[in-house]
Coordinates of C-alpha atoms and ligand atoms in Angstrom, one line a residue:
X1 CA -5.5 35.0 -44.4
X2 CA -6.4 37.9 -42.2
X3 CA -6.5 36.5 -39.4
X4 CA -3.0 35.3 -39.6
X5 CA -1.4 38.5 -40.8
X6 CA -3.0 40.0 -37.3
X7 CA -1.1 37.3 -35.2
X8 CA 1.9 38.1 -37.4
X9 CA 1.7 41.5 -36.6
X10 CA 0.7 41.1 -33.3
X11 CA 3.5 38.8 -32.6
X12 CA 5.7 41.4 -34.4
X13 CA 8.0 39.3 -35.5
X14 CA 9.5 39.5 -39.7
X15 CA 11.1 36.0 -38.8
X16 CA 7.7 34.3 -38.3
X17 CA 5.8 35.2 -41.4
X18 CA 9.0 34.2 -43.4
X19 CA 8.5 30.9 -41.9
X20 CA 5.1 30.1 -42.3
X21 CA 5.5 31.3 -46.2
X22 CA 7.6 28.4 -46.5
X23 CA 4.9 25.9 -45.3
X24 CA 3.3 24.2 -48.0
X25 CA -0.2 23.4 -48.0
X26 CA -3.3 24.8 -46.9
X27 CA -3.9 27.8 -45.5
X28 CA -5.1 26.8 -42.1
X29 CA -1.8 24.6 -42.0
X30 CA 0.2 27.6 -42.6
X31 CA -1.3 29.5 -40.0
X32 CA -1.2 26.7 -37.4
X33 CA 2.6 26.0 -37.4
X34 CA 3.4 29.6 -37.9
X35 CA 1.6 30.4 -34.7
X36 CA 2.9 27.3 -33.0
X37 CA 6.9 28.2 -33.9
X38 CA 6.8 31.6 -32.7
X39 CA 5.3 30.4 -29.5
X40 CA 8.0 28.4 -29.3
X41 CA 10.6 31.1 -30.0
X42 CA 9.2 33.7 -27.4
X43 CA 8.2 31.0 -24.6
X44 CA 12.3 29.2 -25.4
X45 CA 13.0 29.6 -21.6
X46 CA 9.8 28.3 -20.2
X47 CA 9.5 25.1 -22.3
X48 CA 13.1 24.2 -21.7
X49 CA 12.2 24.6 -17.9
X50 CA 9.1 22.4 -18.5
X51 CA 11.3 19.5 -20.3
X52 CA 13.5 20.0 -17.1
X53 CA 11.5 19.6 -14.3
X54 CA 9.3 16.4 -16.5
X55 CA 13.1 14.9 -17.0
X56 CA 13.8 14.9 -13.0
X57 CA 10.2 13.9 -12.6
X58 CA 10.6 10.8 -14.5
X59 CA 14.3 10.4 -13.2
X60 CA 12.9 10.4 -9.6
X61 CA 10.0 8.3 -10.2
X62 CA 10.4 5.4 -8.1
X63 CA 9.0 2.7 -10.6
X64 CA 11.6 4.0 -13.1
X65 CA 14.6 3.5 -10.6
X66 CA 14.0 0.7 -8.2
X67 CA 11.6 -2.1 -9.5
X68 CA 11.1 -4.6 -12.2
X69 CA 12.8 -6.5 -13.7
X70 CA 16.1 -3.9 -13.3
X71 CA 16.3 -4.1 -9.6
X72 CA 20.2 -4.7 -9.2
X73 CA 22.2 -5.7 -6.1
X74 CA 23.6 -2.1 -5.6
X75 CA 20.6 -0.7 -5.0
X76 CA 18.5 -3.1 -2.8
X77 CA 21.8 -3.1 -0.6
X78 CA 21.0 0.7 0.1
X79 CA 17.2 0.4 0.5
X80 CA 18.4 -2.6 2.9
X81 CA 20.8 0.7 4.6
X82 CA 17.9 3.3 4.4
X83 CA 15.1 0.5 6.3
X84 CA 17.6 -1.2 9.0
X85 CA 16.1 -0.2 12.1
X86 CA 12.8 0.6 11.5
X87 CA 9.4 -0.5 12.7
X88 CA 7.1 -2.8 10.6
X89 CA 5.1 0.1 10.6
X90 CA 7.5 2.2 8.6
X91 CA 8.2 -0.4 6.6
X92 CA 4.8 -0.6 5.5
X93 CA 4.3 3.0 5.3
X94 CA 7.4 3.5 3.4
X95 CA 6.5 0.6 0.8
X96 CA 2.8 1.5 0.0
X97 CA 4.4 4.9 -0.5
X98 CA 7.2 4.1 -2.9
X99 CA 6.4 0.5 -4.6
X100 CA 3.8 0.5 -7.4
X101 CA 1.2 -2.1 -7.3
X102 CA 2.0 -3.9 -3.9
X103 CA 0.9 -7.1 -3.5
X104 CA 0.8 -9.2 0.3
X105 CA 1.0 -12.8 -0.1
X106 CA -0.7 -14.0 2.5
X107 CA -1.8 -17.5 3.7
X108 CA -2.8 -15.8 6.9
X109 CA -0.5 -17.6 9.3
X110 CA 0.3 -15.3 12.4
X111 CA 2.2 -12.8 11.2
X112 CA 0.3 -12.5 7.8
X113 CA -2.0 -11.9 10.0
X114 CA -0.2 -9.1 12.1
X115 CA 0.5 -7.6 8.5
X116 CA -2.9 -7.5 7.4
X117 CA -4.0 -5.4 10.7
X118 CA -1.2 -3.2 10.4
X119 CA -2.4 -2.3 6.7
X120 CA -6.1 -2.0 8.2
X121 CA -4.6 0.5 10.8
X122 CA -2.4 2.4 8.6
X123 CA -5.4 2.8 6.1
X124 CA -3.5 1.0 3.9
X125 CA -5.7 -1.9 3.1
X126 CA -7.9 -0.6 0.2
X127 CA -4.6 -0.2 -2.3
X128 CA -2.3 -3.2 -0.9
X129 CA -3.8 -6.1 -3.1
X130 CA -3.7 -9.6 -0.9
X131 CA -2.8 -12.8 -3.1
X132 CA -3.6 -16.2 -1.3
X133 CA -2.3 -19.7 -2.7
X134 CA -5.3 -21.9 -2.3
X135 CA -3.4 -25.3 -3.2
X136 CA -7.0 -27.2 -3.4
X137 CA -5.6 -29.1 -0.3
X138 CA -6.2 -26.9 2.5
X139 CA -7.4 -27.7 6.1
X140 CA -10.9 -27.0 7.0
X141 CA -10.2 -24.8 9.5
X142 CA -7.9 -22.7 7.4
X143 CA -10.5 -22.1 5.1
X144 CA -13.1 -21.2 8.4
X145 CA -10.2 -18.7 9.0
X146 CA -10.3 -17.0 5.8
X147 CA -13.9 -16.3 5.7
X148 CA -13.4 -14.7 9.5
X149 CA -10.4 -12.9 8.3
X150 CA -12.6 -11.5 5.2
X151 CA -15.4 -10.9 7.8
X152 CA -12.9 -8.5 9.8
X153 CA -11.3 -6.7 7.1
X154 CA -14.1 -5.9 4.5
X155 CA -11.7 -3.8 3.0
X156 CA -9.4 -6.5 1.9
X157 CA -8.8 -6.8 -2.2
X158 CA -8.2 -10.7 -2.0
X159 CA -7.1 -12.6 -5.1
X160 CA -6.9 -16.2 -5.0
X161 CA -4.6 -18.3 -7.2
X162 CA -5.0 -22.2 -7.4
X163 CA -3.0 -24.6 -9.1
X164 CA -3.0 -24.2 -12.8
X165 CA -5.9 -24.2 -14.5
X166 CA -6.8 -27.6 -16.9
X167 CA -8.6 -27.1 -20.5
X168 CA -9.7 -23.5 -19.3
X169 CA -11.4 -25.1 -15.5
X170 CA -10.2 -24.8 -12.1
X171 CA -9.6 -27.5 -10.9
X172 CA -11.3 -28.4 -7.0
X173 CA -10.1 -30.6 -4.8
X174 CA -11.7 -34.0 -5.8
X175 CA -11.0 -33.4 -9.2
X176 CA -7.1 -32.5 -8.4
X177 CA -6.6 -35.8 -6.6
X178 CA -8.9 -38.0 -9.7
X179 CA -7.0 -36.2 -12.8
X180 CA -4.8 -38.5 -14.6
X181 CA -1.1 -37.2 -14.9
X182 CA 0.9 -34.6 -12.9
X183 CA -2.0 -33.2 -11.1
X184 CA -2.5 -36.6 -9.5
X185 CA 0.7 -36.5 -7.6
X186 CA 0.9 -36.8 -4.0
X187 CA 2.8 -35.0 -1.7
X188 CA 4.5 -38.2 0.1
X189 CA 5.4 -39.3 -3.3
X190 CA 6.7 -36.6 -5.0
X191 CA 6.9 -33.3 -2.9
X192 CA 8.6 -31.2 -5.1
X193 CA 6.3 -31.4 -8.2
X194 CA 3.5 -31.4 -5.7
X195 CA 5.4 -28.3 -4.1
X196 CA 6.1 -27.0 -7.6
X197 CA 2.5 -27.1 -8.9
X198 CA 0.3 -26.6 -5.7
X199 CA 2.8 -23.4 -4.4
X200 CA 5.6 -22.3 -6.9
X201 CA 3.5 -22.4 -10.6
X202 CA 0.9 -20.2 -9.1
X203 CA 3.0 -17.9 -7.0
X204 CA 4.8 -17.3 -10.4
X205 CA 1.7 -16.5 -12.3
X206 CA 0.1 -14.1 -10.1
X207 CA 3.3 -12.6 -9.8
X208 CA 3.3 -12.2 -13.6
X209 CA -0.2 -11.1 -13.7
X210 CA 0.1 -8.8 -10.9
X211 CA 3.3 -7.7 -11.6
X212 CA 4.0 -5.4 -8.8
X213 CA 7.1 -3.3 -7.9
X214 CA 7.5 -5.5 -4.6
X215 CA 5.2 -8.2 -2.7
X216 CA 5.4 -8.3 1.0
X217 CA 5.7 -11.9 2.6
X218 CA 5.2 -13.1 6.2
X219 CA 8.8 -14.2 6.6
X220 CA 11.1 -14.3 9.7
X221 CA 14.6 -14.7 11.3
X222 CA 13.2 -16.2 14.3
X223 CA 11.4 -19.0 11.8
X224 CA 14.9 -20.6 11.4
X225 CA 16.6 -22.5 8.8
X226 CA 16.7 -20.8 5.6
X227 CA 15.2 -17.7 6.7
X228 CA 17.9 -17.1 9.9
X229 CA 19.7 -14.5 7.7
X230 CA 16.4 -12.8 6.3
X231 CA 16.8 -9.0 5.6
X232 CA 13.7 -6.1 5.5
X233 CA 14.1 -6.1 2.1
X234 CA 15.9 -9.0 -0.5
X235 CA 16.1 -8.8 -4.3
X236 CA 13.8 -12.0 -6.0
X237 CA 15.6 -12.3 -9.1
X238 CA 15.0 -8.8 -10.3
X239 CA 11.8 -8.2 -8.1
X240 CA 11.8 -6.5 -4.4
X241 CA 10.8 -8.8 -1.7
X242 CA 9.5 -6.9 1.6
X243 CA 9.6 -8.7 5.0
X244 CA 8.2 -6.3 7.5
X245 CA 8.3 -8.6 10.7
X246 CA 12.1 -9.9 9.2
X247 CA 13.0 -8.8 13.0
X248 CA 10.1 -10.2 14.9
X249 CA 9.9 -13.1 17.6
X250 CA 7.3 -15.8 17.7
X251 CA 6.1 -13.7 21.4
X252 CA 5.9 -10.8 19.3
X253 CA 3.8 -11.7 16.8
X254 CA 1.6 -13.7 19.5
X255 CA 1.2 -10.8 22.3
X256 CA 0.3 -8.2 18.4
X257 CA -2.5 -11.1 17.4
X258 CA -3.8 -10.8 21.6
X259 CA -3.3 -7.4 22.3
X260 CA -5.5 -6.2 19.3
X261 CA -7.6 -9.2 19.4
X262 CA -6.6 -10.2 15.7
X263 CA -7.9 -13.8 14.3
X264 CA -5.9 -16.6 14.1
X265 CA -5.9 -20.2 12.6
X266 CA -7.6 -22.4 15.4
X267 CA -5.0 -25.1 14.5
X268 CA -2.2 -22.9 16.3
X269 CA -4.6 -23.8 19.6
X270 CA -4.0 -27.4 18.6
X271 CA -0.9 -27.9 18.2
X272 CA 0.0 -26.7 14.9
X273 CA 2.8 -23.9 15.5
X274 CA 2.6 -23.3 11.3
X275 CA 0.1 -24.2 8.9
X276 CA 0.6 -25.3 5.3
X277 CA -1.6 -27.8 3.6
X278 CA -2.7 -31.3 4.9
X279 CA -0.3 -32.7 2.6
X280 CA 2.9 -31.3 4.5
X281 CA 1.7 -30.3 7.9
X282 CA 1.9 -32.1 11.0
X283 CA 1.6 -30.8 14.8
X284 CA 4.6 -29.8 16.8
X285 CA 5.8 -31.1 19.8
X286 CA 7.4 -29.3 22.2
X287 CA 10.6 -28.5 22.2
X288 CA 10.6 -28.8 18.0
X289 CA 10.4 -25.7 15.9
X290 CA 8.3 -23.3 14.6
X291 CA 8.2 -24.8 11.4
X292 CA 9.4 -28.7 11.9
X293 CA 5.8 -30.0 11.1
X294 CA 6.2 -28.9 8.1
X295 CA 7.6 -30.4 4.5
X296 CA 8.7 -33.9 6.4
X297 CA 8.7 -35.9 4.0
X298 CA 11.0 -33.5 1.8
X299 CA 14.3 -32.9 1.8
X300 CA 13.8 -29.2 1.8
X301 CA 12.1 -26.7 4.7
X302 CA 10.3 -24.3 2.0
X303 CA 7.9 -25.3 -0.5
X304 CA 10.0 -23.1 -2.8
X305 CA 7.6 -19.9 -3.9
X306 CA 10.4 -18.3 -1.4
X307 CA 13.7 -19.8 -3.4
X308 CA 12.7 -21.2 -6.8
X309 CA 13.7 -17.1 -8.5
X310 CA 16.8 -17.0 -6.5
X311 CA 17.7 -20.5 -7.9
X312 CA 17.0 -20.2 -11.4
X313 CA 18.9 -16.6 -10.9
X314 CA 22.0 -18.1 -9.3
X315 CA 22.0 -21.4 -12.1
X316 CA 22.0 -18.1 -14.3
X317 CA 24.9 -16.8 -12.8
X318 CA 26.8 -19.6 -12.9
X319 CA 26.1 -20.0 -16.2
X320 CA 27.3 -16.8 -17.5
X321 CA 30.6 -17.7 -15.8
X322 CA 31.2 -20.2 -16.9
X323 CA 30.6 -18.7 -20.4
X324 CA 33.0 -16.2 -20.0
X325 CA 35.5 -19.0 -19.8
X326 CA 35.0 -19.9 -23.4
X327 CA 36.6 -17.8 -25.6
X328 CA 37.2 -19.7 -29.1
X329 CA 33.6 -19.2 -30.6
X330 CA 31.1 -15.7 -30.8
X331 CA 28.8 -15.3 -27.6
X332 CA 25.3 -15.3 -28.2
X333 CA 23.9 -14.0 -25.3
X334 CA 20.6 -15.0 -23.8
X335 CA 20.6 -13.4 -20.3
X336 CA 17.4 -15.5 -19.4
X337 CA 18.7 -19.2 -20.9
X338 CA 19.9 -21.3 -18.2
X339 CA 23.0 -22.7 -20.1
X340 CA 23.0 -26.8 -20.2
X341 CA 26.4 -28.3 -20.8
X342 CA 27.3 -31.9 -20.5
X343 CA 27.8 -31.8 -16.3
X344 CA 24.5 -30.7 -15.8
X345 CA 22.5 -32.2 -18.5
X346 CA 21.0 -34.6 -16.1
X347 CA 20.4 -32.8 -13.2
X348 CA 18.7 -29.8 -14.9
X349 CA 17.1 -31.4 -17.9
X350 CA 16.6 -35.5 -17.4
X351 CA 15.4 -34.6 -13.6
X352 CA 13.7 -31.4 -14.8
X353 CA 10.1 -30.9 -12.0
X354 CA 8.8 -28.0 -14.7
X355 CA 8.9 -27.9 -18.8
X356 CA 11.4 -26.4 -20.6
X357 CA 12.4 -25.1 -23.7
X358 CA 16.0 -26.3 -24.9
X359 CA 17.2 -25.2 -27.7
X360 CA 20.4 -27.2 -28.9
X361 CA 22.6 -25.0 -31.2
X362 CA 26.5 -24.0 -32.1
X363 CA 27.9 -20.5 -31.9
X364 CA 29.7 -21.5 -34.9
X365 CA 26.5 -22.0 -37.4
X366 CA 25.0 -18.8 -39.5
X367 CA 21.5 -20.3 -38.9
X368 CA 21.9 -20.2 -34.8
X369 CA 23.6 -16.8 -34.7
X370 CA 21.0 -15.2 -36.5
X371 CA 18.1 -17.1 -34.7
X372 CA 20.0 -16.1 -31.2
X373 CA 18.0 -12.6 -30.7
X374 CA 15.0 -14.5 -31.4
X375 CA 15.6 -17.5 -29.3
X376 CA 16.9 -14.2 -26.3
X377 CA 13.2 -13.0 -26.5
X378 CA 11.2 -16.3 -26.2
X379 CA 13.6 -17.3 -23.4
X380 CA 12.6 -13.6 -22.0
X381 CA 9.2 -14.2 -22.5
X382 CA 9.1 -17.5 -21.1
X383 CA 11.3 -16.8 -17.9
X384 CA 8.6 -13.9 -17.5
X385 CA 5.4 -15.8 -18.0
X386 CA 6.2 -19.0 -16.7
X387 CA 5.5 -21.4 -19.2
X388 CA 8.5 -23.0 -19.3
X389 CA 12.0 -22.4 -18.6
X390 CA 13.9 -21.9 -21.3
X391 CA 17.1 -23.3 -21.5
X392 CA 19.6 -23.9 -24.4
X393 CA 22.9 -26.0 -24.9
X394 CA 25.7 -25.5 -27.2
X395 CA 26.9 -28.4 -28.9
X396 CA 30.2 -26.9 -30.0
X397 CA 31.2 -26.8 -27.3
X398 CA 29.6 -29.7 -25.7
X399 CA 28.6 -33.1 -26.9
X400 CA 24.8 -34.9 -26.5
X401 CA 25.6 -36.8 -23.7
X402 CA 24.4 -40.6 -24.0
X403 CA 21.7 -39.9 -21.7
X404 CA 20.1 -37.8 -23.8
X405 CA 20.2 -40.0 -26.5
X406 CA 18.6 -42.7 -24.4
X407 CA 15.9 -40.1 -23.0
X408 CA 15.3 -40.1 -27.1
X409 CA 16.5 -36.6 -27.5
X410 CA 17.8 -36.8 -31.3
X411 CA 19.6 -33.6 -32.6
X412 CA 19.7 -33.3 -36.7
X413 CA 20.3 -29.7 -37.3
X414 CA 21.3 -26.5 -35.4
X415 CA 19.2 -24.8 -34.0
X416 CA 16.8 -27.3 -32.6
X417 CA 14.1 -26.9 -30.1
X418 CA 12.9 -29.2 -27.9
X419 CA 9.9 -28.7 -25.3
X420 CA 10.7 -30.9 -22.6
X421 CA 7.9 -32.3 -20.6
X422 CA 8.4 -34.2 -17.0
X423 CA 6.2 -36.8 -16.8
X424 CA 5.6 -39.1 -13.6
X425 CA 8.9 -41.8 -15.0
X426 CA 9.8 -40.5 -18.1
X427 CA 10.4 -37.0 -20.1
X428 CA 7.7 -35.6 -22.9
X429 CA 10.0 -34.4 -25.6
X430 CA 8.5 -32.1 -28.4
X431 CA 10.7 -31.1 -31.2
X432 CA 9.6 -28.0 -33.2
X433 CA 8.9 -28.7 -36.8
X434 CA 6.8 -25.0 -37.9
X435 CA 8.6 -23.2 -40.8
X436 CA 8.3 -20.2 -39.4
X437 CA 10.7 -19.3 -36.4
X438 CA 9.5 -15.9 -35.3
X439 CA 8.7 -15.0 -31.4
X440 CA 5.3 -15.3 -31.8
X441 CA 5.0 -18.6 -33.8
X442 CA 7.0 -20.5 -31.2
X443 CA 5.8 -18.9 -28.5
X444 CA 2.1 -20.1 -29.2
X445 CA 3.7 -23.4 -30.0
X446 CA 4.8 -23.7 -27.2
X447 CA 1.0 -22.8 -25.6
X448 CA -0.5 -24.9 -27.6
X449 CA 1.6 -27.7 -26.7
X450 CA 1.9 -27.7 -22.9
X451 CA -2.5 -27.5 -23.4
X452 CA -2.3 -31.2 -24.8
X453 CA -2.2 -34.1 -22.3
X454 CA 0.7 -35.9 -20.8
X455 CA 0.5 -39.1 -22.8
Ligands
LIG501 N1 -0.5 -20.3 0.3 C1 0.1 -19.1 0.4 N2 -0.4 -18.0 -0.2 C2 0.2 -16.8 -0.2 N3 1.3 -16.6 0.5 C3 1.9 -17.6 1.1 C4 1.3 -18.9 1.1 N4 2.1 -19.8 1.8 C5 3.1 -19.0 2.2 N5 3.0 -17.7 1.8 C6 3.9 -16.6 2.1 O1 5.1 -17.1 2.8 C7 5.1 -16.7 4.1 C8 5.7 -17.8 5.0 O2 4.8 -18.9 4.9 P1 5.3 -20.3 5.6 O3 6.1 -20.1 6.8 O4 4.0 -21.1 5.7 O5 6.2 -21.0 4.6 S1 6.0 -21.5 3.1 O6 6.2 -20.4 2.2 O7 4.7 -22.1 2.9 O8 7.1 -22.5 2.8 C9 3.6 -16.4 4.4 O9 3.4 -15.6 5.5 P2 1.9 -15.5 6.2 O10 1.4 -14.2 5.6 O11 2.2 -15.4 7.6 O12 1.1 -16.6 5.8 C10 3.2 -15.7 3.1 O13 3.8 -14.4 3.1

């Protein structure tokens, strides 16, 4: 009690004592929060000029305003402004300054390659993280290539992803090729789920363990095709995608790998102008390409860890247009469903390469609207981790088409959900049963099921 009548009165203020007389409790208590509010009174100015300058702090903090999951059109069109024209060098500088947690992806084709020295020489190797996609069907030499590539840049923080894991092993070549089920496919039989599961599954999952503000990819204009039209900088469904060499020529990236003596893939020396796996690589001739030896057999060029995002986010798109169209029943929203209807029923869910949650409902029943925020955050959760994509249909507005009855999809209440499994001829379908309908509950349902075997 002495004590805190001398910081009263050395304080000198009435105002203060009244105060902490009001306090109940002990006495220490008292004297605390007495001290503590007539700090507050006499430093008034400087704390609110604290809480100011933390406010613009946080408001300029890049991670806060550019990246995740928020990154909207408007503003990757202006970083696209503020980067035209500038070296790869800058663009590299500029990113490991302003993205959190950048990420490479790399399969060390020449201008990964051009990438990876420029880090090493801008000293920015030891806090870019390098993710590889080993798809378990590399060349030899590719794999020589990596271990002199890891020989020249000690620095490098490599990460390897392979195709998903089975019952908690990797899974190595021989075994990849003997496993019953999807991980049996072939390339020249099915090259999208092979494409899917060797390239897009893991690309997904290390982006959704890495999760960084922006990965940087070897992609450019003068590759053709698809990538004609490549900016510096594109937004991956919600992500920032960096393409330092967007600009460079197949001579430019070749005279940068001579002039500072950087390795290369021997199989550029033999032929091979670009290097995927052995299941979708083949020599060019001259004349062809950079990239015609690859993906033959497939109607696409990419293998799709490139445009699988900007599909599912353009299906969203299209989607949500459509919804706006419909106007007789309440809108649930689920920004992250992509919305079946009749039209597309087949296409997206009878010829589905991945699994999917569907959940068939009606705007119309009590039971669906109140499960919708639910059914939002699994579909969240699921478009972020990968598991499956989650999908819904609304049967008031739609009917069960007959090919879902005959793919054995059988609706007997609202909502239902349905895991939806592709297997090599048919679907998997999984209807949920559990009592309980929580996030959690279905999420590790759905875990647990997509563990069990395709059967
Ligand atoms: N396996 C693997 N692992 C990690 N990253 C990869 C992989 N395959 C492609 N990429 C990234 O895509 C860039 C272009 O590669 P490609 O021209 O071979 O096309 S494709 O993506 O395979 O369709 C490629 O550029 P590089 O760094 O020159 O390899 C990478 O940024």
């Amino acid at each position: 009690m002495e004590t805190m009548k001398r910081r009263e009165a050395s304080h000198g203020s009435a105002g203060c004592g009244a105060d902490t007389e009001k306090v109940p409790g002990p006495e220490l208590k008292q004297l605390e929060l007495g001290s503590v509010g007539s700090f507050v009174r006499n430093h008034r100015k400087k704390i609110f000029l604290i809480f100011l300058c933390l406010c613009t702090l946080l408001a300029v903090q890049p991670s806060s305003r550019w990246f995740g999951a928020e990154l909207r059109e408007d503003r990757t069109s202006k970083l696209q402004a503020e980067l035209k024209g500038k070296t790869a060098e800058q663009i590299l500088q500029w990113a490991a300054e302003t993205v959190p947690g950048l990420v490479q992806f790399s399969s060390f084709g020449p201008s990964g390659m051009v990438i990876l020295d420029l880090l090493d020489r801008l000293g920015l190797l030891e806090e870019t993280r390098i993710v590889t996609i080993d798809t378990l069907h590399l060349f030899p030499e590719s794999y020589e290539h990596l271990q002199n590539v890891t020989r020249r840049y000690p620095k490098m923080k490599l990460q390897t992803f392979y195709p998903k894991e089975m019952h908690g092993m990797t899974l190595w070549k021989d075994d990849f090729q003997k496993t019953s089920g999807k991980l049996s496919l072939k390339f020249s039989e099915m090259p999208a789920e092979y494409s899917y599961l060797t390239k897009v599954e893991p690309t997904l999952r290390a982006l959704q363990q890495l999760a960084p503000g922006g990965w940087i990819t070897g992609r450019r204009r003068s590759q053709g095709e698809l990538r004609s039209h490549l900016p510096v900088v594109e937004n991956d469904a919600g992500r920032l995608k960096i393409n330092p060499l967007a600009y460079w020529t197949w001579e430019d990236v070749w005279q940068y790998l001579h002039t500072h003596e950087v390795p290369y893939n021997v199989l550029h020396d033999r032929g091979y102008s670009s290097v995927g796996d052995v299941m979708n690589t083949r020599p060019t001739k001259p004349g062809e390409g950079e990239r015609a030896g690859r993906f033959e057999l497939s109607q696409e060029t990419e293998c799709g860890m490139h445009t699988h995002l900007a599909r599912i986010a353009k299906k969203r798109a299209e989607s949500a247009s459509k919804r706006a169209e419909l106007d007789d029943a309440p809108h649930l929203p689920c920004d992250t469903c992509v919305e079946v209807n009749k039209q597309n029923f087949e296409e997206v869910v009878l010829k589905t390469k991945q699994d999917m949650l569907l959940e068939f409902y009606s705007p119309m029943c009590g039971h669906c609207t109140h499960f919708a925020p639910t059914y939002a955050t699994i579909a969240h959760e699921l478009s972020i981790s990968g598991d499956a994509l989650p999908a819904r249909m609304d049967l008031y507005h739609n009917q069960v088409p007959q090919s879902a009855k005959d793919a054995g999809f059988e609706i007997h209440a609202f909502p239902t959900l349905i895991l939806v499994r592709p297997m090599q001829k048919k679907l998997k379908l999984v209807t949920y049963h559990r009592w309980r309908r929580d996030v959690k509950t279905v999420l590790d349902w759905v875990k647990e099921e997509l563990t069990k075997p395709l059967t």
